[in-house]
Short mmCIF file of C-alpha atoms and ligand atoms in Angstrom, two decimals:
data_model
loop_
_atom_site.label_atom_id
_atom_site.label_comp_id
_atom_site.label_asym_id
_atom_site.label_seq_id
_atom_site.Cartn_x
_atom_site.Cartn_y
_atom_site.Cartn_z
CA MET A 20 -75.73 -145.33 91.56
CA ILE A 21 -77.17 -142.95 93.92
CA THR A 22 -80.90 -141.79 93.46
CA ILE A 23 -82.66 -139.04 95.42
CA ASN A 24 -86.12 -138.41 96.49
CA LEU A 25 -87.83 -135.89 98.56
CA SER A 26 -90.65 -136.84 101.22
CA ALA A 27 -92.87 -134.80 103.47
CA LYS A 28 -92.40 -137.70 106.10
CA SER A 29 -90.60 -137.41 109.31
CA ILE A 30 -87.03 -138.56 108.98
CA HIS A 31 -88.30 -141.23 111.75
CA ASP A 32 -90.98 -142.82 109.55
CA GLN A 33 -88.49 -143.38 106.56
CA PRO A 34 -87.87 -147.14 105.73
CA VAL A 35 -83.91 -146.68 105.57
CA SER A 36 -80.94 -148.18 106.57
CA SER A 37 -79.39 -145.26 107.90
CA ARG A 38 -80.29 -141.70 109.18
CA VAL A 39 -77.99 -138.58 108.91
CA TRP A 40 -77.79 -135.63 111.16
CA PHE A 41 -75.73 -132.58 110.05
CA LEU A 42 -74.44 -130.88 113.07
CA GLU A 43 -72.67 -127.37 113.51
CA GLU A 44 -69.22 -127.37 115.42
CA GLY A 45 -69.85 -126.92 119.07
CA PHE A 46 -73.51 -128.13 118.84
CA THR A 47 -75.59 -128.60 121.98
CA PHE A 48 -78.12 -131.12 123.04
CA GLY A 49 -81.39 -129.60 121.97
CA LYS A 50 -84.82 -130.95 121.49
CA GLU A 51 -84.09 -132.95 118.28
CA LEU A 52 -80.81 -134.88 119.85
CA ASN A 53 -82.52 -135.35 123.25
CA ALA A 54 -85.49 -137.06 121.63
CA LEU A 55 -82.85 -139.35 119.53
CA ALA A 56 -81.06 -140.15 122.85
CA LYS A 57 -84.25 -140.93 124.63
CA HIS A 58 -85.75 -143.18 121.52
CA LEU A 59 -82.96 -144.65 120.20
CA PHE A 60 -79.40 -144.49 122.22
CA PRO A 61 -79.31 -143.17 125.70
CA SER A 62 -75.53 -142.71 125.80
CA LEU A 63 -75.41 -140.39 122.79
CA GLN A 64 -73.72 -137.54 124.77
CA GLN A 65 -71.33 -139.97 125.95
CA PHE A 66 -70.56 -141.66 122.65
CA PHE A 67 -69.88 -138.28 121.03
CA ASN A 68 -67.56 -137.20 123.92
CA GLU A 69 -65.46 -140.82 123.77
CA ARG A 70 -65.14 -140.51 119.86
CA GLY A 71 -64.27 -136.57 120.38
CA PHE A 72 -66.98 -135.78 117.86
CA THR A 73 -67.70 -131.92 117.97
CA GLY A 74 -69.20 -131.05 114.51
CA LYS A 75 -65.81 -130.05 113.15
CA ALA A 76 -65.97 -129.44 109.25
CA ASN A 77 -64.88 -132.43 107.80
CA SER A 78 -65.75 -134.77 110.16
CA GLY A 79 -68.12 -137.66 110.76
CA ILE A 80 -68.94 -140.82 112.59
CA THR A 81 -71.34 -143.54 112.10
CA LEU A 82 -73.11 -145.47 115.18
CA PRO A 83 -74.72 -148.92 114.25
CA ILE A 84 -77.64 -149.69 117.11
CA TRP A 85 -80.35 -152.20 117.16
CA HIS A 86 -84.04 -151.01 116.37
CA ASP A 87 -87.23 -152.41 115.28
CA GLU A 88 -85.57 -155.75 115.20
CA LYS A 89 -83.04 -154.25 112.47
CA LEU A 90 -79.70 -152.78 112.35
CA LEU A 91 -79.98 -149.04 111.90
CA HIS A 92 -77.02 -146.93 111.30
CA LEU A 93 -77.11 -143.19 112.98
CA ILE A 94 -74.43 -141.02 110.86
CA PHE A 95 -73.44 -137.51 112.44
CA VAL A 96 -71.74 -135.17 110.15
CA GLY A 97 -70.00 -131.90 111.14
CA LEU A 98 -70.68 -128.83 109.64
CA GLY A 99 -67.97 -126.72 111.02
CA LYS A 100 -68.34 -123.25 112.62
CA LYS A 101 -70.23 -120.05 111.46
CA HIS A 102 -68.75 -117.38 109.37
CA GLY A 103 -70.12 -114.20 110.40
CA LYS A 104 -73.95 -115.16 110.64
CA THR A 105 -74.07 -118.18 108.64
CA LEU A 106 -72.54 -121.74 107.86
CA THR A 107 -70.72 -122.05 104.87
CA MET A 108 -72.09 -123.67 101.81
CA GLU A 109 -68.55 -125.26 101.12
CA ASN A 110 -68.87 -127.03 104.36
CA TYR A 111 -72.07 -128.01 103.84
CA ARG A 112 -71.22 -129.52 100.37
CA ARG A 113 -68.09 -131.48 102.04
CA ALA A 114 -70.85 -132.54 104.81
CA VAL A 115 -73.18 -134.15 102.25
CA GLY A 116 -70.10 -135.87 100.53
CA ARG A 117 -68.94 -137.05 103.68
CA ALA A 118 -72.33 -138.71 104.38
CA VAL A 119 -72.28 -140.42 100.83
CA ARG A 120 -68.53 -141.60 101.91
CA LEU A 121 -69.65 -143.05 105.05
CA ALA A 122 -72.79 -144.60 103.64
CA GLU A 123 -70.51 -146.22 100.74
CA SER A 124 -67.82 -147.29 103.15
CA HIS A 125 -70.35 -149.16 105.55
CA LYS A 126 -72.05 -150.65 102.63
CA LEU A 127 -75.36 -149.12 103.38
CA SER A 128 -78.03 -148.94 100.74
CA SER A 129 -80.14 -145.88 101.69
CA PHE A 130 -80.24 -143.01 104.05
CA ALA A 131 -82.33 -140.13 104.99
CA PHE A 132 -82.03 -136.51 106.45
CA GLU A 133 -83.88 -133.74 107.14
CA LEU A 134 -82.75 -130.71 104.96
CA LEU A 135 -81.54 -127.77 107.10
CA ASN A 136 -82.91 -124.29 107.25
CA PRO A 137 -81.59 -122.50 104.26
CA LYS A 138 -81.62 -119.25 106.28
CA ASP A 139 -78.47 -120.83 108.29
CA PHE A 140 -76.62 -120.71 105.19
CA GLY A 141 -77.91 -117.35 103.80
CA VAL A 142 -79.29 -118.95 100.74
CA ASP A 143 -82.97 -119.69 99.40
CA LEU A 144 -84.57 -123.20 99.43
CA ASN A 145 -84.07 -123.81 95.92
CA HIS A 146 -80.21 -123.27 95.96
CA LEU A 147 -79.96 -125.49 98.91
CA VAL A 148 -81.81 -128.42 97.52
CA GLN A 149 -80.29 -127.81 93.93
CA GLN A 150 -76.72 -127.98 95.76
CA THR A 151 -77.60 -130.85 97.92
CA VAL A 152 -78.65 -132.98 95.00
CA THR A 153 -75.80 -131.86 92.73
CA THR A 154 -73.22 -132.60 95.45
CA ALA A 155 -74.72 -135.80 96.14
CA HIS A 156 -74.41 -137.27 92.94
CA MET A 157 -70.78 -135.66 92.74
CA ALA A 158 -70.02 -137.66 95.65
CA GLY A 159 -71.44 -140.76 94.12
CA TYR A 160 -69.19 -140.55 91.15
CA HIS A 161 -66.67 -143.15 90.42
CA PHE A 162 -64.63 -143.85 87.60
CA ASP A 163 -64.51 -147.62 87.79
CA ASP A 164 -65.38 -148.81 84.21
CA PHE A 165 -62.13 -150.90 84.12
CA LYS A 166 -62.52 -152.49 87.85
CA ARG A 167 -64.21 -155.78 88.41
CA ASP A 168 -65.50 -154.41 91.91
CA ARG A 169 -67.29 -151.44 90.46
CA GLN A 170 -68.78 -149.17 93.44
CA SER A 171 -70.82 -147.68 90.68
CA THR A 172 -73.09 -150.40 90.32
CA LYS A 173 -74.24 -150.44 94.03
CA GLU A 174 -77.25 -148.67 94.76
CA LEU A 175 -77.74 -145.86 97.33
CA ALA A 176 -81.08 -144.13 97.76
CA ILE A 177 -81.03 -141.27 99.55
CA THR A 178 -84.22 -139.27 100.96
CA ILE A 179 -84.32 -135.72 101.75
CA CYS A 180 -86.92 -134.88 104.41
CA ILE A 181 -88.81 -131.57 103.79
CA ASP A 182 -91.69 -129.67 104.66
CA LYS A 183 -95.02 -130.47 102.66
CA ALA A 184 -95.23 -127.00 101.81
CA GLN A 185 -91.94 -126.67 100.03
CA GLN A 186 -92.05 -130.08 98.31
CA LYS A 187 -93.25 -128.49 94.81
CA ALA A 188 -90.61 -125.86 94.54
CA ALA A 189 -88.12 -128.55 96.08
CA GLU A 190 -88.99 -130.76 93.26
CA GLN A 191 -88.09 -128.47 90.61
CA ALA A 192 -84.71 -127.56 92.31
CA LYS A 193 -83.89 -131.09 92.63
CA LYS A 194 -84.42 -131.61 88.73
CA ALA A 195 -82.25 -128.78 88.12
CA GLY A 196 -79.80 -130.28 90.76
CA GLU A 197 -79.67 -133.43 88.71
CA ILE A 198 -79.44 -131.63 85.15
CA ILE A 199 -76.04 -129.82 86.64
CA ALA A 200 -74.95 -133.23 88.27
CA ALA A 201 -75.21 -135.12 85.44
CA ALA A 202 -73.25 -132.75 83.34
CA VAL A 203 -70.45 -132.30 85.82
CA ASN A 204 -70.21 -136.27 86.01
CA THR A 205 -70.50 -136.97 82.28
CA THR A 206 -67.51 -134.40 82.12
CA ARG A 207 -65.50 -136.37 84.48
CA HIS A 208 -66.26 -139.55 82.85
CA GLN A 209 -64.88 -137.99 79.50
CA ILE A 210 -61.75 -136.83 81.16
CA ASP A 211 -61.02 -140.04 82.90
CA THR A 212 -61.67 -142.10 80.03
CA PRO A 213 -58.26 -143.35 78.70
CA PRO A 214 -56.83 -141.13 75.98
CA SER A 215 -56.68 -143.83 73.03
CA ARG A 216 -60.52 -144.33 73.99
CA LEU A 217 -61.61 -140.63 74.10
CA THR A 218 -60.06 -139.07 70.66
CA PRO A 219 -61.16 -136.13 68.99
CA THR A 220 -63.60 -138.26 66.90
CA HIS A 221 -64.97 -139.71 70.12
CA LEU A 222 -65.45 -136.33 71.81
CA ALA A 223 -67.25 -135.16 68.63
CA GLU A 224 -69.74 -137.97 68.64
CA HIS A 225 -70.53 -137.18 72.31
CA ALA A 226 -71.43 -133.60 71.35
CA GLU A 227 -73.74 -135.10 68.43
CA ARG A 228 -75.31 -137.25 71.46
CA VAL A 229 -75.77 -134.11 73.58
CA ALA A 230 -77.16 -132.05 70.74
CA LYS A 231 -79.69 -134.73 69.94
CA GLU A 232 -81.05 -135.19 73.13
CA ASN A 233 -81.05 -131.57 74.07
CA LYS A 234 -82.36 -130.38 70.11
CA LEU A 235 -79.25 -128.32 69.39
CA LYS A 236 -77.85 -126.97 66.21
CA ILE A 237 -74.49 -128.54 65.97
CA THR A 238 -71.56 -128.19 63.07
CA VAL A 239 -68.37 -130.50 63.21
CA PHE A 240 -65.80 -129.59 60.94
CA GLY A 241 -63.15 -132.41 60.15
CA GLU A 242 -59.06 -131.78 59.51
CA PRO A 243 -59.36 -131.12 55.73
CA GLU A 244 -62.21 -128.40 56.44
CA ILE A 245 -59.88 -126.83 59.13
CA ILE A 246 -57.18 -126.71 57.17
CA LYS A 247 -59.02 -125.29 54.20
CA MET A 248 -60.91 -122.49 56.66
CA GLY A 249 -57.36 -121.10 57.66
CA MET A 250 -57.39 -122.55 61.32
CA GLY A 251 -53.72 -123.04 61.32
CA GLY A 252 -53.49 -123.16 64.92
CA LEU A 253 -55.58 -126.21 65.14
CA ALA A 254 -54.19 -127.90 61.91
CA ALA A 255 -50.59 -127.48 63.32
CA VAL A 256 -51.20 -128.86 66.70
CA SER A 257 -52.94 -131.97 64.82
CA ALA A 258 -50.28 -132.40 62.43
CA GLY A 259 -48.21 -134.91 64.53
CA SER A 260 -51.04 -137.26 64.83
CA HIS A 261 -52.96 -140.04 63.14
CA GLN A 262 -56.61 -138.71 64.73
CA ASP A 263 -58.79 -136.45 62.58
CA ALA A 264 -58.85 -133.04 64.30
CA LYS A 265 -62.46 -131.78 65.02
CA PHE A 266 -63.88 -128.34 65.51
CA ILE A 267 -66.97 -128.78 67.01
CA ILE A 268 -69.79 -125.89 67.21
CA MET A 269 -73.17 -126.29 69.30
CA GLU A 270 -75.94 -123.59 69.40
CA TYR A 271 -78.78 -123.44 71.97
CA ASN A 272 -81.03 -120.59 71.62
CA GLY A 273 -83.22 -120.30 74.69
CA GLY A 274 -83.13 -116.37 74.71
CA LYS A 275 -84.86 -113.72 72.67
CA LYS A 276 -83.54 -113.38 69.09
CA THR A 277 -81.94 -110.01 69.87
CA ASP A 278 -80.23 -111.00 72.71
CA LYS A 279 -76.59 -111.46 72.51
CA ARG A 280 -74.83 -114.58 72.58
CA ILE A 281 -72.69 -116.39 75.45
CA ALA A 282 -69.87 -118.06 73.60
CA LEU A 283 -68.41 -120.89 75.80
CA VAL A 284 -64.88 -122.12 74.19
CA GLY A 285 -62.91 -125.25 75.53
CA LYS A 286 -59.62 -126.45 75.02
CA GLY A 287 -59.98 -130.39 73.73
CA ILE A 288 -56.40 -131.92 73.67
CA THR A 289 -57.24 -135.32 74.08
CA PHE A 290 -53.81 -136.14 74.74
CA ASP A 291 -50.66 -133.90 75.26
CA SER A 292 -47.38 -135.23 74.73
CA GLY A 293 -45.95 -131.80 74.33
CA GLY A 294 -45.21 -132.75 70.65
CA LEU A 295 -41.40 -132.40 69.58
CA SER A 296 -40.93 -130.38 72.67
CA ILE A 297 -42.03 -133.74 74.51
CA LYS A 298 -42.77 -133.48 78.05
CA PRO A 299 -41.01 -135.44 80.82
CA ALA A 300 -42.39 -138.87 81.50
CA ALA A 301 -43.95 -137.63 84.82
CA SER A 302 -45.84 -134.62 83.49
CA MET A 303 -47.27 -136.72 80.91
CA GLU A 304 -48.80 -139.19 83.17
CA THR A 305 -52.22 -137.24 83.41
CA MET A 306 -52.52 -135.62 80.18
CA LYS A 307 -55.54 -137.39 79.26
CA GLU A 308 -56.98 -134.40 81.16
CA ASP A 309 -56.21 -131.99 78.62
CA MET A 310 -59.62 -131.92 77.10
CA ALA A 311 -61.32 -130.94 80.44
CA GLY A 312 -62.36 -127.67 78.95
CA ALA A 313 -63.95 -129.05 75.88
CA ALA A 314 -65.58 -131.49 77.55
CA SER A 315 -66.89 -128.81 80.12
CA VAL A 316 -68.39 -126.69 77.30
CA ILE A 317 -70.14 -129.41 75.45
CA ASN A 318 -71.92 -130.74 78.84
CA ALA A 319 -72.48 -127.22 79.88
CA ILE A 320 -74.63 -126.29 76.92
CA GLY A 321 -76.58 -129.60 77.16
CA ALA A 322 -77.23 -128.64 80.57
CA LEU A 323 -78.31 -125.43 79.97
CA ALA A 324 -80.82 -126.69 77.37
CA ALA A 325 -82.20 -129.35 79.68
CA LEU A 326 -82.69 -126.25 82.35
CA LYS A 327 -84.54 -124.40 79.48
CA ALA A 328 -82.01 -121.41 80.58
CA PRO A 329 -83.55 -118.16 78.79
CA VAL A 330 -80.15 -117.54 77.24
CA ASN A 331 -78.63 -117.53 73.86
CA VAL A 332 -75.45 -119.83 73.83
CA VAL A 333 -72.60 -121.28 71.56
CA ALA A 334 -70.09 -123.72 72.74
CA ILE A 335 -67.06 -124.29 70.53
CA ALA A 336 -64.51 -126.94 71.18
CA PRO A 337 -61.47 -127.24 69.07
CA THR A 338 -60.02 -130.80 69.80
CA SER A 339 -56.84 -132.77 68.66
CA GLU A 340 -54.22 -134.72 69.72
CA ASN A 341 -50.58 -133.30 70.27
CA LEU A 342 -48.06 -135.71 69.49
CA PRO A 343 -44.56 -135.94 67.68
CA SER A 344 -44.07 -137.53 64.62
CA GLY A 345 -42.28 -137.12 61.17
CA THR A 346 -45.23 -134.61 60.20
CA ALA A 347 -45.53 -132.77 63.58
CA THR A 348 -45.23 -129.07 63.63
CA LYS A 349 -41.58 -128.04 64.60
CA PRO A 350 -40.18 -125.53 66.89
CA GLY A 351 -39.44 -122.40 64.80
CA ASP A 352 -42.44 -123.21 62.39
CA ILE A 353 -44.66 -120.11 61.83
CA ILE A 354 -48.54 -120.41 61.44
CA LYS A 355 -51.50 -118.34 60.55
CA PHE A 356 -54.81 -118.32 62.58
CA TYR A 357 -58.27 -118.07 61.56
CA ASN A 358 -57.93 -114.15 61.87
CA GLY A 359 -55.15 -113.74 60.09
CA LYS A 360 -52.62 -113.11 62.86
CA THR A 361 -49.34 -115.10 62.79
CA ALA A 362 -47.35 -116.90 65.55
CA GLU A 363 -43.84 -118.32 65.83
CA VAL A 364 -44.06 -121.75 67.38
CA ARG A 365 -41.08 -121.89 69.85
CA ASN A 366 -42.24 -124.61 72.07
CA THR A 367 -44.94 -127.04 70.56
CA ASP A 368 -46.05 -127.73 74.08
CA ALA A 369 -47.71 -124.29 74.23
CA GLU A 370 -50.33 -125.84 72.00
CA GLY A 371 -53.42 -124.99 73.87
CA ARG A 372 -53.35 -121.26 72.97
CA LEU A 373 -52.93 -122.34 69.29
CA ILE A 374 -55.99 -124.28 68.93
CA LEU A 375 -57.99 -121.46 71.30
CA ALA A 376 -56.59 -118.96 69.00
CA ASP A 377 -58.64 -120.06 66.17
CA ALA A 378 -61.70 -120.98 68.27
CA LEU A 379 -61.74 -117.68 69.81
CA SER A 380 -61.33 -115.97 66.34
CA TYR A 381 -64.39 -118.21 65.24
CA ALA A 382 -66.49 -117.09 67.95
CA VAL A 383 -65.80 -113.40 67.40
CA LYS A 384 -66.46 -113.61 63.64
CA HIS A 385 -69.63 -115.81 63.45
CA PHE A 386 -71.31 -115.09 66.86
CA GLU A 387 -70.44 -111.21 67.93
CA PRO A 388 -70.93 -112.57 71.49
CA GLY A 389 -71.73 -110.42 74.14
CA LEU A 390 -69.46 -112.57 76.26
CA ILE A 391 -66.84 -115.15 75.61
CA VAL A 392 -65.81 -117.43 78.37
CA ASP A 393 -63.04 -119.76 77.34
CA VAL A 394 -61.89 -122.84 79.54
CA ALA A 395 -58.57 -124.44 79.27
CA THR A 396 -56.09 -126.89 81.17
CA LEU A 397 -53.61 -124.30 79.87
CA THR A 398 -50.75 -123.63 82.05
CA GLY A 399 -48.57 -125.42 84.65
CA ALA A 400 -47.77 -121.93 85.76
CA CYS A 401 -51.62 -121.71 86.91
CA ASP A 402 -51.16 -124.59 89.17
CA TYR A 403 -47.97 -123.20 90.64
CA ALA A 404 -49.95 -119.75 91.31
CA VAL A 405 -53.00 -121.06 92.84
CA GLY A 406 -52.67 -125.15 93.90
CA PRO A 407 -55.47 -127.62 93.68
CA PHE A 408 -58.24 -125.69 95.09
CA TYR A 409 -58.80 -123.01 92.54
CA SER A 410 -59.11 -122.21 88.76
CA GLY A 411 -57.12 -119.11 87.53
CA LEU A 412 -59.36 -116.30 86.38
CA PHE A 413 -58.40 -113.82 84.09
CA THR A 414 -60.23 -110.52 82.65
CA MET A 415 -59.32 -107.09 82.38
CA ASP A 416 -62.60 -105.87 83.25
CA ASP A 417 -63.25 -105.72 86.80
CA LYS A 418 -67.20 -105.87 86.52
CA LEU A 419 -66.75 -109.40 84.64
CA ALA A 420 -64.41 -110.74 87.18
CA ASP A 421 -66.96 -109.84 89.94
CA THR A 422 -69.65 -111.50 87.90
CA ALA A 423 -67.31 -114.42 87.62
CA LEU A 424 -66.30 -114.45 91.34
CA ALA A 425 -69.98 -114.28 92.48
CA ALA A 426 -70.99 -117.24 90.22
CA ALA A 427 -68.01 -119.13 91.20
CA GLN A 428 -68.85 -118.54 95.12
CA LYS A 429 -72.53 -119.63 94.33
CA SER A 430 -71.91 -122.66 92.11
CA GLY A 431 -69.16 -124.10 94.38
CA ASP A 432 -66.72 -123.85 91.77
CA ARG A 433 -63.59 -121.98 92.85
CA VAL A 434 -61.78 -119.18 91.08
CA TRP A 435 -59.01 -117.03 91.91
CA ARG A 436 -58.17 -113.92 89.79
CA LEU A 437 -54.55 -113.52 88.59
CA PRO A 438 -53.34 -110.62 86.85
CA LEU A 439 -53.79 -109.56 83.01
CA HIS A 440 -52.20 -106.55 82.08
CA GLU A 441 -50.90 -104.78 78.87
CA ASP A 442 -47.54 -104.58 80.34
CA TYR A 443 -47.11 -108.13 79.76
CA GLU A 444 -47.63 -107.70 76.09
CA PHE A 445 -43.94 -107.62 75.15
CA ALA A 446 -43.48 -111.09 76.68
CA ILE A 447 -45.20 -112.87 73.50
CA ALA A 448 -43.23 -110.30 71.13
CA SER A 449 -41.56 -112.44 68.45
CA ASP A 450 -38.94 -111.14 65.77
CA VAL A 451 -40.34 -113.22 62.81
CA ALA A 452 -43.84 -113.48 63.22
CA ASP A 453 -46.98 -111.43 65.13
CA LEU A 454 -46.72 -113.34 68.13
CA CYS A 455 -44.54 -116.13 69.91
CA ASN A 456 -46.22 -118.99 71.55
CA ILE A 457 -44.09 -118.94 74.66
CA GLY A 458 -43.48 -115.89 76.96
CA LYS A 459 -39.69 -114.69 77.40
CA SER A 460 -38.41 -116.24 80.42
CA ASN A 461 -38.02 -112.85 82.53
CA TYR A 462 -41.48 -112.34 82.68
CA LYS A 463 -42.13 -115.37 84.63
CA ALA A 464 -46.02 -115.51 85.14
CA GLY A 465 -46.60 -118.19 82.66
CA ALA A 466 -50.67 -118.13 83.03
CA THR A 467 -50.46 -114.62 82.71
CA THR A 468 -48.50 -114.72 79.25
CA ALA A 469 -50.70 -117.38 77.93
CA ALA A 470 -53.74 -115.24 78.68
CA MET A 471 -52.23 -112.13 77.03
CA PHE A 472 -51.82 -114.52 74.04
CA LEU A 473 -55.55 -115.41 73.80
CA LYS A 474 -56.68 -111.73 74.22
CA HIS A 475 -55.10 -111.29 70.75
CA PHE A 476 -58.08 -113.32 69.50
CA VAL A 477 -61.10 -112.06 71.36
CA ASP A 478 -60.96 -108.40 69.76
CA ASP A 479 -63.20 -106.15 72.10
CA CYS A 480 -65.46 -108.79 73.12
CA PRO A 481 -65.97 -108.76 76.86
CA TRP A 482 -64.14 -112.00 77.72
CA ILE A 483 -63.51 -114.19 80.77
CA HIS A 484 -60.53 -116.80 80.72
CA LEU A 485 -60.47 -119.92 83.25
CA ASP A 486 -57.21 -121.82 83.41
CA ILE A 487 -58.27 -125.02 84.99
CA ALA A 488 -54.97 -126.63 84.68
CA SER A 489 -54.61 -126.25 88.43
CA ASN A 490 -57.93 -128.11 89.42
CA ALA A 491 -59.05 -130.27 86.80
CA PHE A 492 -57.45 -133.44 87.83
CA ASP A 493 -56.38 -135.26 91.09
CA LEU A 494 -57.41 -133.01 93.82
CA PRO A 495 -56.88 -133.62 97.55
CA SER A 496 -60.10 -134.99 98.53
CA THR A 497 -62.78 -132.73 99.56
CA SER A 498 -64.83 -135.74 100.20
CA TYR A 499 -67.50 -134.96 97.48
CA VAL A 500 -64.72 -135.05 94.78
CA GLU A 501 -61.77 -137.08 94.96
CA HIS A 502 -58.80 -138.37 92.77
CA GLY A 503 -59.22 -138.31 88.82
CA ALA A 504 -61.28 -135.68 87.28
CA SER A 505 -63.01 -132.97 89.07
CA GLY A 506 -65.58 -131.33 86.71
CA ALA A 507 -64.13 -128.11 87.66
CA SER A 508 -65.83 -125.19 85.72
CA VAL A 509 -68.91 -127.05 84.48
CA ARG A 510 -71.19 -125.59 87.70
CA LEU A 511 -69.58 -122.44 87.06
CA LEU A 512 -70.14 -122.08 83.22
CA ILE A 513 -73.80 -123.24 84.21
CA GLU A 514 -74.24 -120.58 86.63
CA LEU A 515 -72.58 -117.62 84.67
CA ALA A 516 -74.70 -118.26 81.86
CA LEU A 517 -77.96 -118.33 84.07
CA SER A 518 -77.08 -115.37 85.83
CA TYR A 519 -76.04 -113.53 82.60
CA LYS A 520 -78.11 -110.61 81.46
N1 LIG B 859 -51.63 -128.96 79.02
C1 LIG B 859 -50.67 -128.28 79.40
C2 LIG B 859 -50.78 -127.65 80.93
C3 LIG B 859 -51.22 -128.14 81.71
C4 LIG B 859 -50.20 -128.61 82.95
C5 LIG B 859 -52.33 -129.10 82.25
C6 LIG B 859 -50.57 -129.41 83.97
C7 LIG B 859 -52.71 -129.85 83.15
C8 LIG B 859 -51.70 -129.88 84.32
C9 LIG B 859 -50.34 -127.31 78.30
O1 LIG B 859 -50.33 -127.56 77.02
C10 LIG B 859 -48.64 -126.97 78.70
O2 LIG B 859 -48.02 -127.93 78.29
N2 LIG B 859 -48.21 -125.98 78.95
C11 LIG B 859 -46.77 -125.82 79.14
C12 LIG B 859 -46.61 -124.27 78.36
C13 LIG B 859 -44.93 -123.99 78.44
C14 LIG B 859 -44.29 -124.70 77.06
C15 LIG B 859 -45.02 -122.37 78.06
C16 LIG B 859 -46.65 -125.58 80.66
O3 LIG B 859 -47.11 -125.10 81.29
O4 LIG B 859 -45.44 -126.04 80.91
MN1 LIG B 860 -48.99 -128.51 76.32
ZN1 LIG B 861 -52.04 -128.85 76.82
#
């Protein structure tokens, strides 16, 4: 459990068990470090030299000293080099994460540090505070509900020292940072929760809770209604499972009545076995992650309400299990979606596009959105294309791509644009239905052919598709995100909605 507070008192007057300094690569001993050496540890320079600490990105060291009759830990963390005129925010986020990790591993109960100058990063104070707070809380996330030795139950109090004049603005930014972090970490917790404990019903109950807390309108359709409404995609995917499918719709109206809505649509497969086109064992191991998109949109809309964002948003999450059984959909079956189009299901493991087809059609028909953003752990191919550090970004609209890239850059969620072009259309043609749910093998680009499939269900609405199969789960450590669910896309969705005009 991390708690963060802001203080106008000097770092040297804080009653903490450790103090943290963030240092740029190749730093020199200025006023601050000289004073530190003079008062606390005369051979500080020698310590850095011997330990080879130069302020490189992703580096950090701890120095326990005896001070005021107590043990005090001095922690030094590297910020890396400047890129052009400024330090990078990503290196800063990692440095904040590193400080939290070092504090945890040394079992420290508190640390204080001075907020750096936002100008050094080319950002404003609000943004720096928000990012610091969000990142520290992300670093403090541990999925250890099922462990006896629980890091999450240990307290770590962080004090950010800040100028008195800035404190009021910073308190607001801190609150925003906490709301965003809570959305990210709740999303991660739902993804990490074992699949038999997080069923479509549980996900819908969670959405009800988010709606209640934030006074959102919510509608949840169960499987009989889903079938009756003609959502043949979601019904087909859920056909092999004993769990009831759910279709979740949440509405937040923070904008003017006349403002167009943003629709956030998230894939909610609470477990993807592949269905009758069953996955090999190794590919199935982490398929509890396949509801990451749904959890992201549910928690993002909750955060937008808590932030009182001046926008109208609807979040739609189709959710079900994808399992084989005697009642499961079979390869060769043909299904009909909510908008009347049909598809041949050649591979029951390409199920995400089937449930999203209904959800996108529903969004278009009932909400006439000014922008649709869908988020899905959609294709292994996306993972092969971009590896674990990016989500795939798809849109035919260059301006929208720029908007998404800017929001990604600002929020800390990283995306990489991949191709989406009419030329790929023929890849998903079928001899027996309007569409086929897998791409022809000579078209290769599996992430793109999946995106082309979705495009059939958004009509002319401005639309962004995010494939987070690459970075939703089990990333190489960046210190503030480690193994398990990453919460990829939550920060980005919130930023996109906040910057929507
Ligand atoms: N949920 C998977 C995609 C996935 C893969 C998510 C790895 C996270 C990590 C999706 O439903 C799927 O199975 N896709 C197939 C599509 C194929 C059958 C056309 C895939 O990627 O193999
Ligand atoms: Mn699948
Ligand atoms: Zn899937």
